[in-house]
Each structure stands twice: as C-alpha cells, then as structure tokens.
Amino acid sequence: MIQLFVQDGARSWRTVWAEDGRVYFGQANRDGLLALFHTRAGYFQLVPRLLAVPTTLIPLGRLADYLAVAGALVTSLAGSPFSSSPAI
C-alpha cells in the first residue's frame, strides 16, 4: 500500500486522475455493467472498468478514497507471488 504515499502534492486519496473520473466512473455511472465492454483508444481495459463499477454505489465524496485504495490493492496484487510465472 506504499503506492498511496508516492504521489507528490495532494495525496492520492484526495484526487481523481483524468480518465478514472471522466471515463471510467462516468461510463460506469451512465452505462452500468455495459461499461465493461467499452474500449478506449482501441484497447479493451477490463481492470479499470471493473474497479469503476462499484463507484456507482459509493458516495461521490468517497470516490477518490475508493479509487486510490483499489488501485493500490491491484498494484500490490500484481506484484504478489500469485501473479508471477514459475521459473523454467
């Protein structure tokens, strides 16, 4: 969870980065689960869209908190032993 403290300036749990709010939250809020099937710049971005779906259920004032913690958790899991390939 060190990722929460790396950002300079305003803390990560007090900010919503560009596409997190405008694209992922906006589409999840507007389209619900159908937002999972949208593409952006030709890419299918499942993980950020999955993380955005619950944002429609939390108070708007807690959006930055949720996105910061969810992002840090996904980053931590990506570096976990469960995600590494066995050595050949």
mmCIF file of C-alpha atoms in Angstrom:
data_model
loop_
_atom_site.group_PDB
_atom_site.id
_atom_site.type_symbol
_atom_site.label_atom_id
_atom_site.label_comp_id
_atom_site.label_asym_id
_atom_site.label_seq_id
_atom_site.Cartn_x
_atom_site.Cartn_y
_atom_site.Cartn_z
ATOM 1 C CA MET A 1 0.000 0.000 0.000
ATOM 2 C CA ILE A 2 3.054 2.248 -0.269
ATOM 3 C CA GLN A 3 1.605 3.382 -3.615
ATOM 4 C CA LEU A 4 -0.826 5.579 -1.669
ATOM 5 C CA PHE A 5 2.048 7.778 -0.454
ATOM 6 C CA VAL A 6 4.184 8.088 -3.612
ATOM 7 C CA GLN A 7 2.288 10.920 -5.316
ATOM 8 C CA ASP A 8 3.685 14.442 -4.827
ATOM 9 C CA GLY A 9 1.380 17.300 -3.922
ATOM 10 C CA ALA A 10 -2.162 16.341 -2.987
ATOM 11 C CA ARG A 11 -2.440 12.855 -1.549
ATOM 12 C CA SER A 12 -3.736 10.150 -3.873
ATOM 13 C CA TRP A 13 -6.858 9.613 -1.773
ATOM 14 C CA ARG A 14 -7.775 13.285 -2.310
ATOM 15 C CA THR A 15 -7.522 13.297 -6.113
ATOM 16 C CA VAL A 16 -9.203 11.548 -9.017
ATOM 17 C CA TRP A 17 -6.915 11.188 -12.012
ATOM 18 C CA ALA A 18 -8.060 12.128 -15.529
ATOM 19 C CA GLU A 19 -9.622 9.023 -17.069
ATOM 20 C CA ASP A 20 -10.510 7.486 -13.702
ATOM 21 C CA GLY A 21 -13.227 10.057 -13.197
ATOM 22 C CA ARG A 22 -14.129 11.300 -16.636
ATOM 23 C CA VAL A 23 -14.031 7.985 -18.492
ATOM 24 C CA TYR A 24 -14.297 5.001 -16.136
ATOM 25 C CA PHE A 25 -16.543 6.497 -13.430
ATOM 26 C CA GLY A 26 -18.559 8.443 -15.995
ATOM 27 C CA GLN A 27 -19.250 5.401 -18.151
ATOM 28 C CA ALA A 28 -19.958 3.139 -15.165
ATOM 29 C CA ASN A 29 -22.353 5.744 -13.804
ATOM 30 C CA ARG A 30 -24.078 6.167 -17.162
ATOM 31 C CA ASP A 31 -23.976 2.606 -18.563
ATOM 32 C CA GLY A 32 -23.633 0.343 -15.509
ATOM 33 C CA LEU A 33 -22.236 -3.101 -16.306
ATOM 34 C CA LEU A 34 -22.323 -2.362 -20.036
ATOM 35 C CA ALA A 35 -19.350 -0.043 -19.419
ATOM 36 C CA LEU A 36 -17.212 -3.192 -19.061
ATOM 37 C CA PHE A 37 -17.476 -3.698 -22.816
ATOM 38 C CA HIS A 38 -16.408 -0.220 -23.932
ATOM 39 C CA THR A 39 -12.990 0.333 -25.456
ATOM 40 C CA ARG A 40 -10.704 3.342 -25.204
ATOM 41 C CA ALA A 41 -8.208 4.262 -27.916
ATOM 42 C CA GLY A 42 -8.715 0.792 -29.378
ATOM 43 C CA TYR A 43 -7.930 -1.041 -26.122
ATOM 44 C CA PHE A 44 -10.188 -3.193 -24.002
ATOM 45 C CA GLN A 45 -9.378 -2.105 -20.430
ATOM 46 C CA LEU A 46 -11.120 -4.573 -18.152
ATOM 47 C CA VAL A 47 -9.401 -3.965 -14.785
ATOM 48 C CA PRO A 48 -10.040 -0.207 -14.509
ATOM 49 C CA ARG A 49 -13.593 -0.737 -15.710
ATOM 50 C CA LEU A 50 -14.177 -3.500 -13.149
ATOM 51 C CA LEU A 51 -12.885 -1.188 -10.438
ATOM 52 C CA ALA A 52 -15.205 1.579 -11.642
ATOM 53 C CA VAL A 53 -18.432 -0.445 -11.439
ATOM 54 C CA PRO A 54 -18.720 -0.211 -7.597
ATOM 55 C CA THR A 55 -18.174 3.558 -7.739
ATOM 56 C CA THR A 56 -21.819 3.970 -8.644
ATOM 57 C CA LEU A 57 -22.716 2.644 -5.180
ATOM 58 C CA ILE A 58 -20.434 4.805 -3.033
ATOM 59 C CA PRO A 59 -20.929 8.459 -2.098
ATOM 60 C CA LEU A 60 -19.266 10.848 -4.536
ATOM 61 C CA GLY A 61 -17.249 12.368 -1.695
ATOM 62 C CA ARG A 62 -15.540 8.993 -1.160
ATOM 63 C CA LEU A 63 -14.731 8.386 -4.856
ATOM 64 C CA ALA A 64 -11.078 9.449 -4.578
ATOM 65 C CA ASP A 65 -10.609 7.291 -1.455
ATOM 66 C CA TYR A 66 -12.024 4.229 -3.163
ATOM 67 C CA LEU A 67 -10.057 4.679 -6.406
ATOM 68 C CA ALA A 68 -6.774 5.243 -4.537
ATOM 69 C CA VAL A 69 -7.159 2.164 -2.323
ATOM 70 C CA ALA A 70 -8.486 -0.046 -5.129
ATOM 71 C CA GLY A 71 -5.631 0.988 -7.419
ATOM 72 C CA ALA A 72 -3.031 0.389 -4.713
ATOM 73 C CA LEU A 73 -4.537 -3.016 -3.951
ATOM 74 C CA VAL A 74 -4.472 -4.076 -7.612
ATOM 75 C CA THR A 75 -0.879 -2.849 -7.928
ATOM 76 C CA SER A 76 0.084 -4.810 -4.818
ATOM 77 C CA LEU A 77 -1.583 -7.965 -6.102
ATOM 78 C CA ALA A 78 0.122 -7.592 -9.481
ATOM 79 C CA GLY A 79 3.474 -7.821 -7.713
ATOM 80 C CA SER A 80 2.454 -10.720 -5.482
ATOM 81 C CA PRO A 81 3.747 -14.271 -5.743
ATOM 82 C CA PHE A 82 0.334 -15.291 -7.104
ATOM 83 C CA SER A 83 0.904 -13.310 -10.292
ATOM 84 C CA SER A 84 4.448 -14.449 -11.084
ATOM 85 C CA SER A 85 5.199 -17.184 -13.562
ATOM 86 C CA PRO A 86 7.126 -20.239 -12.422
ATOM 87 C CA ALA A 87 10.783 -20.288 -13.424
ATOM 88 C CA ILE A 88 11.578 -22.586 -16.283
#
